[in-house]
Coordinates of C-alpha atoms in Angstrom, one line a residue:
M93 CA 0.0 1.6 -23.4
R94 CA -1.4 2.7 -20.1
F95 CA -0.7 6.4 -20.9
S96 CA -1.8 8.2 -24.1
N97 CA 1.1 10.6 -23.8
W98 CA 4.7 10.3 -22.7
D99 CA 6.1 13.7 -21.7
I100 CA 9.8 13.0 -22.0
G101 CA 12.1 15.6 -20.6
G102 CA 15.7 16.2 -21.3
F103 CA 18.7 17.8 -19.6
D104 CA 21.4 20.3 -20.2
R105 CA 24.6 18.3 -20.7
E106 CA 26.9 21.1 -19.7
T107 CA 25.1 21.5 -16.4
A108 CA 25.2 17.8 -15.7
V109 CA 29.0 17.6 -16.5
E110 CA 29.6 20.6 -14.2
F111 CA 27.8 18.8 -11.4
C112 CA 29.8 15.6 -12.0
R113 CA 33.0 17.6 -11.9
S114 CA 31.9 18.9 -8.5
G115 CA 31.8 15.4 -7.2
I116 CA 28.2 14.6 -7.6
N117 CA 27.2 11.1 -8.8
P118 CA 26.7 10.9 -12.6
L119 CA 23.1 9.6 -12.5
V120 CA 22.2 12.1 -9.8
S121 CA 23.8 14.9 -11.8
V122 CA 21.7 14.1 -15.0
L123 CA 18.5 13.7 -13.0
L124 CA 18.9 17.1 -11.2
A125 CA 19.8 18.8 -14.5
S126 CA 16.7 17.3 -16.0
R127 CA 14.6 18.9 -13.2
G128 CA 15.8 22.4 -13.9
I129 CA 18.5 22.7 -11.2
T130 CA 21.2 24.9 -12.5
D131 CA 23.7 25.7 -9.7
I132 CA 25.5 23.8 -7.1
T133 CA 23.7 25.5 -4.2
E134 CA 20.4 24.0 -5.5
V135 CA 22.2 20.6 -5.8
K136 CA 23.3 20.7 -2.2
A137 CA 19.7 21.5 -1.1
A138 CA 18.4 18.6 -3.2
I139 CA 20.8 16.1 -1.7
G140 CA 20.4 17.4 1.8
D141 CA 23.7 19.1 2.3
N142 CA 21.9 22.5 2.6
P143 CA 18.6 21.6 4.2
A144 CA 15.6 23.9 4.1
P145 CA 15.0 25.9 7.3
F146 CA 12.4 25.1 9.9
Y147 CA 10.4 28.3 10.1
D148 CA 9.4 30.1 13.4
P149 CA 5.9 28.9 14.3
F150 CA 5.0 32.4 15.5
L151 CA 5.2 33.6 11.9
M152 CA 1.7 32.1 11.6
I153 CA -1.0 34.7 12.3
D154 CA -2.9 34.0 15.5
M155 CA -0.3 31.5 16.8
D156 CA 0.4 33.8 19.7
K157 CA -3.3 33.9 20.6
A158 CA -3.6 30.1 20.4
V159 CA -0.6 29.6 22.6
S160 CA -1.8 32.1 25.2
R161 CA -5.3 30.5 25.4
I162 CA -4.0 27.0 25.7
K163 CA -1.5 27.9 28.4
Q164 CA -4.2 29.7 30.3
A165 CA -6.4 26.6 30.2
I166 CA -3.5 24.5 31.5
D167 CA -2.7 26.9 34.3
K168 CA -6.4 27.1 35.4
R169 CA -7.0 23.4 35.1
E170 CA -9.6 23.9 32.4
R171 CA -10.7 20.9 30.4
I172 CA -9.4 21.0 26.8
A173 CA -11.0 19.0 24.0
I174 CA -8.8 18.1 21.0
Y175 CA -11.1 18.0 18.1
G176 CA -9.5 16.0 15.2
D177 CA -10.3 14.3 11.9
Y178 CA -10.7 10.7 11.1
D179 CA -7.9 10.3 8.5
A180 CA -4.2 9.7 9.1
D181 CA -3.3 13.4 9.0
G182 CA -6.0 14.2 11.6
M183 CA -5.2 11.3 13.9
T184 CA -1.4 12.0 13.9
A185 CA -2.1 15.6 14.6
S186 CA -4.4 14.7 17.5
A187 CA -1.8 12.4 18.9
I188 CA 0.9 15.1 18.8
L189 CA -1.2 17.6 20.8
A190 CA -2.3 14.9 23.2
I191 CA 1.2 13.8 24.0
W192 CA 2.3 17.4 24.6
L193 CA -0.7 18.2 26.8
E194 CA -0.2 15.0 28.8
S195 CA 3.4 16.0 29.4
K196 CA 2.2 19.2 31.0
G197 CA -0.4 17.5 33.2
A198 CA -3.3 19.1 31.3
D199 CA -6.9 17.9 31.7
F200 CA -7.9 16.9 28.1
E201 CA -9.7 14.5 25.9
I202 CA -9.5 13.7 22.2
Y203 CA -12.8 13.9 20.2
I204 CA -12.9 12.6 16.7
P205 CA -16.3 12.8 15.0
G206 CA -17.9 9.6 13.6
R207 CA -17.4 9.5 9.9
F208 CA -21.0 8.4 9.2
D209 CA -23.2 9.9 11.9
E210 CA -21.4 13.2 12.3
G211 CA -19.2 13.7 9.2
Y212 CA -16.2 15.9 8.6
C213 CA -15.4 18.9 10.7
L214 CA -17.1 20.5 13.7
N215 CA -20.8 19.9 14.4
N216 CA -23.0 21.6 17.0
D217 CA -24.1 18.4 18.7
A218 CA -20.5 17.5 19.3
L219 CA -19.8 20.9 20.7
D220 CA -22.8 20.6 23.0
T221 CA -21.5 17.2 24.2
L222 CA -18.0 18.5 24.9
K223 CA -19.5 21.4 26.9
E224 CA -21.6 18.9 29.0
R225 CA -18.4 17.0 29.7
G226 CA -16.8 20.1 31.2
A227 CA -14.7 21.4 28.3
S228 CA -14.2 25.1 28.2
L229 CA -11.7 25.2 25.3
V230 CA -11.8 23.2 22.0
V231 CA -8.7 23.0 19.9
T232 CA -9.2 21.7 16.4
V233 CA -6.5 19.9 14.4
D234 CA -6.8 19.3 10.6
C235 CA -10.3 20.8 10.5
G236 CA -12.4 23.8 11.4
I237 CA -11.5 26.4 8.8
T238 CA -14.9 26.4 7.2
A239 CA -16.9 26.0 10.5
I240 CA -18.5 29.4 10.4
D241 CA -21.9 28.6 12.0
E242 CA -20.3 26.1 14.4
A243 CA -17.9 28.8 15.7
I244 CA -20.9 31.0 16.4
H245 CA -22.6 28.2 18.3
A246 CA -19.5 27.4 20.3
K247 CA -19.3 31.0 21.4
A248 CA -23.1 31.0 22.3
I249 CA -22.6 28.0 24.7
G250 CA -19.5 29.4 26.3
L251 CA -16.8 27.4 24.5
D252 CA -13.6 29.0 23.4
L253 CA -12.4 27.7 20.1
V254 CA -8.9 27.6 18.7
I255 CA -8.8 26.4 15.1
T256 CA -5.7 24.9 13.6
D257 CA -6.1 23.7 10.0
H258 CA -4.4 23.6 6.6
H259 CA -7.4 23.4 4.2
E260 CA -8.5 26.1 1.9
C261 CA -10.2 29.1 3.5
R262 CA -13.5 30.6 2.3
D263 CA -14.2 34.3 2.0
N264 CA -15.0 34.6 5.7
L265 CA -13.1 33.0 8.6
P266 CA -14.8 31.5 11.6
Q267 CA -15.2 33.8 14.6
A268 CA -13.0 31.8 16.9
Y269 CA -10.6 32.8 19.6
A270 CA -7.7 32.0 17.2
V271 CA -7.5 30.8 13.7
V272 CA -4.2 29.2 12.7
D273 CA -4.0 28.2 9.0
P274 CA -1.0 29.0 6.7
K275 CA -3.6 29.3 3.9
R276 CA -5.2 32.3 5.5
P277 CA -4.9 35.2 3.0
D278 CA -3.3 37.4 5.6
C279 CA -0.8 34.8 6.9
T280 CA 2.8 35.3 5.9
Y281 CA 4.1 31.9 7.0
P282 CA 6.4 30.8 4.1
N283 CA 5.3 27.2 3.9
K284 CA 1.7 27.1 2.6
S285 CA 1.8 23.3 2.1
L286 CA 2.0 22.1 5.7
A287 CA -0.3 19.2 6.4
G288 CA -2.7 19.4 9.3
V289 CA -0.2 17.5 11.4
G290 CA 2.4 20.0 10.4
V291 CA 0.3 22.8 11.7
A292 CA -0.3 20.8 14.9
F293 CA 3.5 20.3 15.3
K294 CA 4.1 24.0 14.8
L295 CA 1.5 24.6 17.6
V296 CA 3.3 22.4 20.1
C297 CA 6.6 23.9 19.1
A298 CA 5.2 27.4 19.8
L299 CA 3.7 26.2 23.1
D300 CA 7.1 24.9 24.1
G301 CA 8.6 28.4 23.4
G302 CA 9.6 27.9 19.7
T303 CA 13.3 27.5 20.5
H304 CA 13.8 23.7 21.0
T305 CA 13.1 22.5 17.4
N306 CA 15.5 19.6 17.5
E307 CA 14.1 18.2 20.8
M308 CA 10.6 18.6 19.4
L309 CA 11.5 16.9 16.2
D310 CA 13.0 13.9 18.1
T311 CA 9.7 13.5 19.9
Y312 CA 7.1 14.2 17.2
S313 CA 8.6 14.0 13.7
E314 CA 7.6 10.4 13.1
F315 CA 3.9 11.5 13.4
V316 CA 4.6 14.5 11.2
A317 CA 6.1 12.3 8.5
V318 CA 3.2 9.8 8.6
G319 CA 0.5 12.5 8.4
T320 CA 2.2 14.6 5.8
V321 CA 2.9 11.8 3.4
A322 CA -0.5 10.2 4.0
D323 CA -2.2 13.5 3.1
V324 CA 0.0 13.8 -0.1
M325 CA 1.5 17.1 0.8
P326 CA 4.5 18.3 -1.3
V327 CA 7.7 16.7 -0.3
T328 CA 9.7 19.9 -0.7
G329 CA 11.2 22.6 1.4
E330 CA 10.3 22.4 5.1
N331 CA 8.0 19.5 4.5
R332 CA 10.9 17.5 3.1
E333 CA 13.0 18.1 6.2
L334 CA 10.2 17.2 8.5
I335 CA 9.6 13.9 6.7
K336 CA 13.4 13.1 6.6
R337 CA 13.6 13.6 10.3
G338 CA 10.5 11.5 10.9
L339 CA 11.8 8.7 8.7
A340 CA 15.0 8.6 10.7
I341 CA 13.0 7.9 13.8
L342 CA 10.8 5.4 12.1
N343 CA 13.9 3.5 10.9
T344 CA 15.6 3.4 14.3
N345 CA 13.3 3.9 17.3
P346 CA 9.7 4.4 16.4
R347 CA 7.0 4.6 19.1
P348 CA 5.6 1.1 20.1
G349 CA 2.4 1.4 18.1
L350 CA 4.1 2.3 14.8
Q351 CA 6.8 -0.3 15.4
S352 CA 4.1 -3.0 16.0
L353 CA 2.3 -2.0 12.7
L354 CA 5.6 -2.1 10.8
R355 CA 6.3 -5.6 12.2
E356 CA 2.7 -6.7 11.3
V357 CA 3.2 -5.7 7.7
N358 CA 6.7 -7.3 7.6
V359 CA 8.7 -4.0 7.1
D360 CA 12.0 -4.1 8.9
L361 CA 13.5 -1.1 10.7
G362 CA 15.9 0.5 8.3
K363 CA 13.7 -0.2 5.3
V364 CA 11.0 2.4 6.0
S365 CA 10.6 5.0 3.2
A366 CA 8.0 7.5 2.2
S367 CA 6.5 4.9 0.0
T368 CA 6.1 2.6 3.0
I369 CA 4.1 5.4 4.7
G370 CA 2.0 6.1 1.6
F371 CA 1.2 2.6 0.5
V372 CA 1.5 0.5 3.7
L373 CA 1.0 2.5 6.9
A374 CA -1.4 5.1 5.8
P375 CA -4.0 2.8 4.3
R376 CA -4.1 0.8 7.5
L377 CA -4.4 3.8 9.8
N378 CA -7.1 5.2 7.5
A379 CA -8.9 1.9 7.5
A380 CA -10.0 2.6 11.1
G381 CA -11.7 5.8 10.1
R382 CA -13.2 4.3 6.9
M383 CA -14.7 1.5 8.9
G384 CA -16.0 3.6 11.7
Q385 CA -13.4 2.5 14.3
T386 CA -11.1 5.5 14.5
E387 CA -10.2 4.8 18.1
L388 CA -8.1 1.8 17.0
S389 CA -5.6 4.0 15.1
V390 CA -5.6 6.7 17.8
D391 CA -5.0 4.1 20.5
L392 CA -2.2 2.6 18.4
L393 CA -0.4 5.9 17.9
L394 CA -0.6 6.7 21.6
S395 CA 0.2 3.3 22.9
T396 CA 3.2 2.8 25.1
D397 CA 2.6 -0.9 25.8
K398 CA 4.1 -3.5 23.5
E399 CA 1.4 -6.1 23.9
E400 CA -1.4 -3.6 23.5
S401 CA 0.4 -2.2 20.4
N402 CA 0.7 -5.7 18.9
N403 CA -3.0 -6.4 19.4
L404 CA -4.0 -3.2 17.9
A405 CA -1.8 -3.6 14.9
V406 CA -3.4 -7.0 14.2
K407 CA -6.9 -5.5 14.4
L408 CA -6.0 -2.7 12.1
C409 CA -4.6 -5.1 9.4
Q410 CA -7.8 -7.2 9.7
L411 CA -9.9 -4.1 9.3
N412 CA -7.9 -3.1 6.2
T413 CA -8.7 -6.4 4.6
E414 CA -12.4 -5.9 5.3
R415 CA -12.1 -2.4 3.8
R416 CA -10.5 -3.7 0.6
D417 CA -13.3 -6.3 0.1
L418 CA -16.0 -3.7 0.6
E419 CA -14.2 -1.2 -1.7
Q420 CA -14.1 -3.8 -4.5
E421 CA -17.8 -4.6 -4.2
I422 CA -18.9 -1.0 -4.4
H423 CA -16.3 -0.2 -7.1
D424 CA -17.8 -2.9 -9.3
E425 CA -21.3 -1.6 -8.6
A426 CA -20.3 2.0 -9.5
S427 CA -18.5 0.9 -12.6
S428 CA -21.7 -1.0 -13.8
M429 CA -23.5 2.3 -13.7
L430 CA -21.3 3.7 -16.5
S431 CA -22.4 3.1 -20.1
E432 CA -19.3 4.1 -21.9
D433 CA -15.5 3.3 -21.8
A434 CA -14.5 7.0 -22.2
Y435 CA -15.9 10.2 -20.8
N436 CA -15.1 13.8 -21.5
E437 CA -17.1 15.3 -18.6
P438 CA -17.1 14.8 -14.8
I439 CA -18.6 11.6 -13.5
I440 CA -21.0 12.0 -10.6
L441 CA -22.6 8.8 -9.3
A442 CA -24.9 8.4 -6.4
R443 CA -26.8 5.6 -4.7
Y444 CA -28.5 4.9 -1.5
G445 CA -26.6 2.8 1.1
W446 CA -23.1 2.9 -0.4
Y447 CA -20.6 2.6 2.4
Q448 CA -19.2 6.1 2.8
G449 CA -15.9 5.0 4.2
V450 CA -14.6 3.8 0.8
T451 CA -16.1 6.4 -1.6
G452 CA -12.9 8.5 -1.7
I453 CA -10.8 5.5 -2.8
I454 CA -13.3 4.6 -5.5
A455 CA -13.5 8.2 -6.7
A456 CA -9.7 8.4 -7.0
K457 CA -9.5 5.1 -8.9
M458 CA -12.2 6.1 -11.3
A459 CA -10.7 9.6 -11.9
E460 CA -7.5 7.9 -12.9
R461 CA -9.3 5.3 -15.1
Y462 CA -11.5 7.8 -16.9
Q463 CA -9.3 10.8 -16.7
V464 CA -12.0 13.2 -15.5
P465 CA -13.1 14.5 -12.1
V466 CA -15.3 12.0 -10.2
I467 CA -17.7 12.5 -7.3
I468 CA -19.1 9.3 -5.6
I469 CA -22.1 10.0 -3.3
S470 CA -23.6 7.8 -0.7
I471 CA -27.2 8.7 0.2
D472 CA -28.3 7.9 3.7
D473 CA -31.8 7.1 5.0
D474 CA -32.6 10.7 5.6
G475 CA -32.0 11.6 1.9
V476 CA -28.7 13.3 2.6
G477 CA -25.8 12.6 0.2
H478 CA -22.2 12.4 1.5
G479 CA -19.8 12.6 -1.5
S480 CA -16.1 12.2 -2.0
C481 CA -14.6 14.3 -4.9
R482 CA -11.4 13.6 -6.7
S483 CA -10.1 15.7 -9.5
F484 CA -8.0 14.9 -12.6
G485 CA -5.4 17.0 -14.4
S486 CA -5.5 20.7 -13.3
F487 CA -9.2 21.0 -12.7
P488 CA -9.8 22.7 -9.3
I489 CA -12.6 20.6 -7.7
Y490 CA -12.7 22.8 -4.6
D491 CA -13.3 25.9 -6.7
A492 CA -16.0 24.2 -8.6
L493 CA -17.8 23.3 -5.3
C494 CA -17.6 26.9 -4.2
T495 CA -19.8 27.9 -7.1
C496 CA -22.4 25.4 -5.9
E497 CA -22.4 26.6 -2.3
D498 CA -26.1 27.6 -2.3
I499 CA -27.3 24.0 -3.0
L500 CA -24.8 22.3 -0.7
E501 CA -25.1 21.6 3.0
N502 CA -21.4 21.5 3.6
Y503 CA -18.1 21.1 1.7
G504 CA -14.4 21.4 2.1
G505 CA -11.0 20.2 1.0
H506 CA -8.3 20.9 -1.5
E507 CA -8.0 21.7 -5.2
M508 CA -7.6 18.0 -6.0
A509 CA -9.7 16.3 -3.3
A510 CA -12.8 17.4 -1.4
G511 CA -15.8 16.3 0.5
V512 CA -19.4 17.4 0.0
T513 CA -22.7 17.0 1.7
V514 CA -25.8 17.6 -0.5
S515 CA -29.5 16.7 -0.3
A516 CA -30.5 13.9 -2.7
D517 CA -32.9 16.4 -4.3
N518 CA -30.0 18.6 -5.3
I519 CA -27.7 16.0 -6.7
E520 CA -28.8 16.4 -10.3
Q521 CA -28.4 20.2 -10.1
L522 CA -24.9 19.6 -8.6
R523 CA -24.1 17.4 -11.6
Q524 CA -25.2 20.0 -14.1
R525 CA -23.3 22.8 -12.4
I526 CA -20.1 20.9 -11.9
T527 CA -20.3 19.8 -15.6
K528 CA -20.9 23.4 -16.8
Y529 CA -18.0 24.7 -14.6
Y530 CA -15.8 22.0 -16.0
N531 CA -16.7 22.7 -19.7
D532 CA -16.3 26.5 -19.2
S533 CA -12.8 26.1 -17.5
I534 CA -11.2 23.2 -19.4
K535 CA -10.3 24.3 -22.9
S536 CA -9.1 20.9 -23.9
A537 CA -9.7 17.5 -22.4
P538 CA -7.0 16.4 -19.9
V539 CA -4.6 13.9 -21.3
S540 CA -3.4 10.9 -19.4
G541 CA 0.2 11.9 -19.4
L542 CA 3.3 10.2 -18.0
K543 CA 6.1 12.6 -17.1
L544 CA 9.5 11.1 -17.6
D545 CA 12.7 12.8 -16.5
F546 CA 15.0 11.9 -19.4
E547 CA 16.0 9.2 -21.9
V548 CA 18.7 6.8 -20.7
E549 CA 20.9 6.8 -23.8
K550 CA 23.7 4.8 -22.1
P551 CA 22.2 1.8 -20.2
E552 CA 25.5 1.3 -18.4
L553 CA 24.6 4.3 -16.3
L554 CA 22.0 2.1 -14.5
T555 CA 24.4 0.4 -12.0
I556 CA 23.7 -0.5 -8.4
Q557 CA 26.2 2.1 -7.3
N558 CA 24.5 4.9 -9.2
L559 CA 21.0 3.8 -8.2
A560 CA 22.1 3.8 -4.5
A561 CA 23.3 7.4 -5.0
L562 CA 19.7 8.4 -5.9
E563 CA 18.8 7.7 -2.2
Q564 CA 20.4 11.1 -1.5
L565 CA 17.3 12.7 -3.1
E566 CA 14.8 10.9 -0.9
P567 CA 12.2 11.2 0.5
F568 CA 10.3 11.0 -2.8
G569 CA 6.6 12.0 -3.1
S570 CA 4.4 14.9 -4.3
G571 CA 6.7 17.7 -5.6
N572 CA 9.7 15.4 -5.5
P573 CA 8.7 12.3 -7.5
S574 CA 10.7 9.2 -7.8
P575 CA 13.0 9.2 -10.9
C576 CA 11.0 8.1 -13.9
L577 CA 13.2 7.3 -16.9
Y578 CA 12.9 6.3 -20.6
M579 CA 14.7 3.7 -22.7
T580 CA 14.2 3.1 -26.4
G581 CA 14.8 0.0 -28.6
A582 CA 15.4 -2.6 -25.8
M583 CA 15.0 -6.2 -27.0
V584 CA 12.7 -8.6 -25.0
T585 CA 14.7 -11.7 -24.3
S586 CA 12.1 -13.4 -22.0
A587 CA 8.6 -12.7 -20.9
L588 CA 6.9 -14.5 -18.1
S589 CA 3.6 -14.2 -16.1
I590 CA 3.8 -14.1 -12.4
G591 CA 1.4 -13.7 -9.5
G592 CA -1.1 -16.0 -10.9
G593 CA -1.0 -14.2 -14.3
K594 CA -1.7 -10.8 -12.8
H595 CA 1.8 -9.4 -13.3
S596 CA 4.5 -9.6 -15.9
K597 CA 8.2 -10.2 -15.6
L598 CA 10.5 -9.4 -18.5
K599 CA 14.2 -9.5 -19.3
V600 CA 15.4 -7.0 -21.8
E601 CA 18.8 -6.2 -23.4
K602 CA 20.2 -3.0 -24.9
S603 CA 23.8 -2.3 -25.9
G604 CA 25.1 -5.3 -23.9
S605 CA 23.3 -4.3 -20.7
I606 CA 20.7 -6.8 -19.4
F607 CA 17.8 -5.8 -17.1
D608 CA 15.1 -7.6 -15.2
C609 CA 11.8 -5.7 -15.5
I610 CA 8.6 -6.1 -13.4
F611 CA 5.2 -4.8 -14.6
F612 CA 2.6 -4.9 -11.8
S613 CA -1.1 -5.4 -12.6
V614 CA -0.5 -6.0 -16.3
S615 CA -0.5 -9.5 -17.7
I616 CA 1.6 -10.8 -20.6
E617 CA -1.6 -11.1 -22.6
D618 CA -2.4 -7.4 -22.0
L619 CA 1.1 -6.4 -23.1
G620 CA 0.9 -8.5 -26.3
I621 CA 4.6 -9.0 -26.4
N622 CA 6.9 -11.9 -27.4
E623 CA 10.6 -12.7 -27.2
G624 CA 12.6 -10.9 -29.8
M625 CA 10.4 -7.8 -29.9
L626 CA 11.9 -4.3 -29.6
V627 CA 10.2 -2.1 -27.0
D628 CA 10.4 1.4 -25.5
L629 CA 10.2 1.4 -21.8
A630 CA 9.0 3.9 -19.2
F631 CA 10.3 2.9 -15.7
E632 CA 11.5 3.6 -12.2
P633 CA 14.9 2.2 -11.6
Q634 CA 15.3 0.1 -8.5
I635 CA 17.7 -2.0 -6.6
N636 CA 16.1 -5.5 -6.0
E637 CA 17.3 -7.5 -3.1
F638 CA 16.6 -11.2 -3.2
R639 CA 18.2 -14.0 -1.1
G640 CA 21.1 -11.7 -0.2
R641 CA 21.8 -10.7 -3.8
S642 CA 21.3 -7.2 -5.1
S643 CA 20.5 -6.4 -8.8
V644 CA 19.1 -3.6 -10.9
Q645 CA 15.5 -3.9 -11.6
L646 CA 13.2 -1.7 -13.8
Q647 CA 9.7 -1.3 -12.4
L648 CA 7.7 -0.6 -15.6
L649 CA 5.2 2.3 -15.7
D650 CA 4.4 1.8 -19.4
L651 CA 5.7 0.0 -22.5
K652 CA 5.4 0.6 -26.3
I653 CA 6.1 -2.0 -28.9
R654 CA 8.2 -0.6 -31.7
G655 CA 6.7 -0.9 -35.2

């Protein structure tokens, strides 16, 4: 078993029957009933017949100030600097604002700080550089909400600062010309879960008057979809509609750069999903930032030339391969520093010279493996540690960092993921404080749980037609997960190793229904199963297409052998 606990939900049968009688597909009806939907109005919203509204961007506090200052800069031919972040969210946000400014003939540049020599967010040296280059206005995207000192410095050197961000706010806001962030305590904007690219999109909508939403979606929604999914924002409400519109563009007529990247990774138009963004596009876009070559991704997003786009896509994929190799090397080294197989307190590891660009991925993997929060810190030659933090369960890692503010040089992020800069001399104190905060706030150890929607009592429900109907509920992602189902007492009729022994392929039978199953990254030896055994299955149902033939396939998430 991969998971120590299976949280198996159920569904109200009367509700599911009522949905079916209203013309909703049977499998969709059961799934929605299992997720607490109780009336047909909610059903229509879930399947897209009653989409969530796109909110007026001017509902965000300070949006009017931001628009006024940017328009003034355009009218007076001032130089504008777009100050972004080096991940997919920040890069797509930078691209959106750049495309809009270019369409208005503005004088502007994109500035994305170096991940290793500058770090996340605003820094005074960068602001000095932009001022020397002639900028009089800096507009941040996906960063800036914690830049208290930097905002003071910007004002001192004569730079106006417009901040657009979506990260958590501290007690005090930066003293900027405008601060646009839906997480501001005094902001009444209904969607608090916009990505940085979502806030940037709302900014250009407001700059365009706020009344041409459909035209703006046609132009920018593919970038909004990529950045929102890449930053693991909830795929619900307004976010869901933004992603759906973006996926429609990605599947029909994406910009040249994204089309070249899709081609390079062998994803056909019409086959792009939120999973494609999360597991295929985002890692490659992020690879540029992780490997210190952010300009590759930005250039790809903005490219309008097919040949240039193709060349950039090839380079990004090569860079991603290098990133994976480096990640594996450091992951193995970090793992060797652990003396136990299980931990009940946060893991905080630090070493001189670790490559900063991959510490976040390693922290995420180790948090999942050991089921505790993890902080991986790379210490540079100046004795400064740059850490990536990933939480587990419900532990609020950002809140924990707030209690350590007096020993940190910088920090920021979300409840589940954050970044931190700390002197090497303070790392042990950071470890002690985070551990104490964890022990004081967590009453019982988090459990590696697998949440399953419901038990499939009638296997005949899993038909190609019914699985195809589940596509009405896409895009799937955070807040709207892919259907995860449960089946008991299936008999294994065949068990094979595939992929050089790394993966398992099973065939199971229950009540006359036969299913092919695939279990990635788990070998037959690890499963310990043989033909004839009875097993309980946790799985995502899928339609597998191979050589022109479609069939139902169960992608296994976990498996229990029945005693």
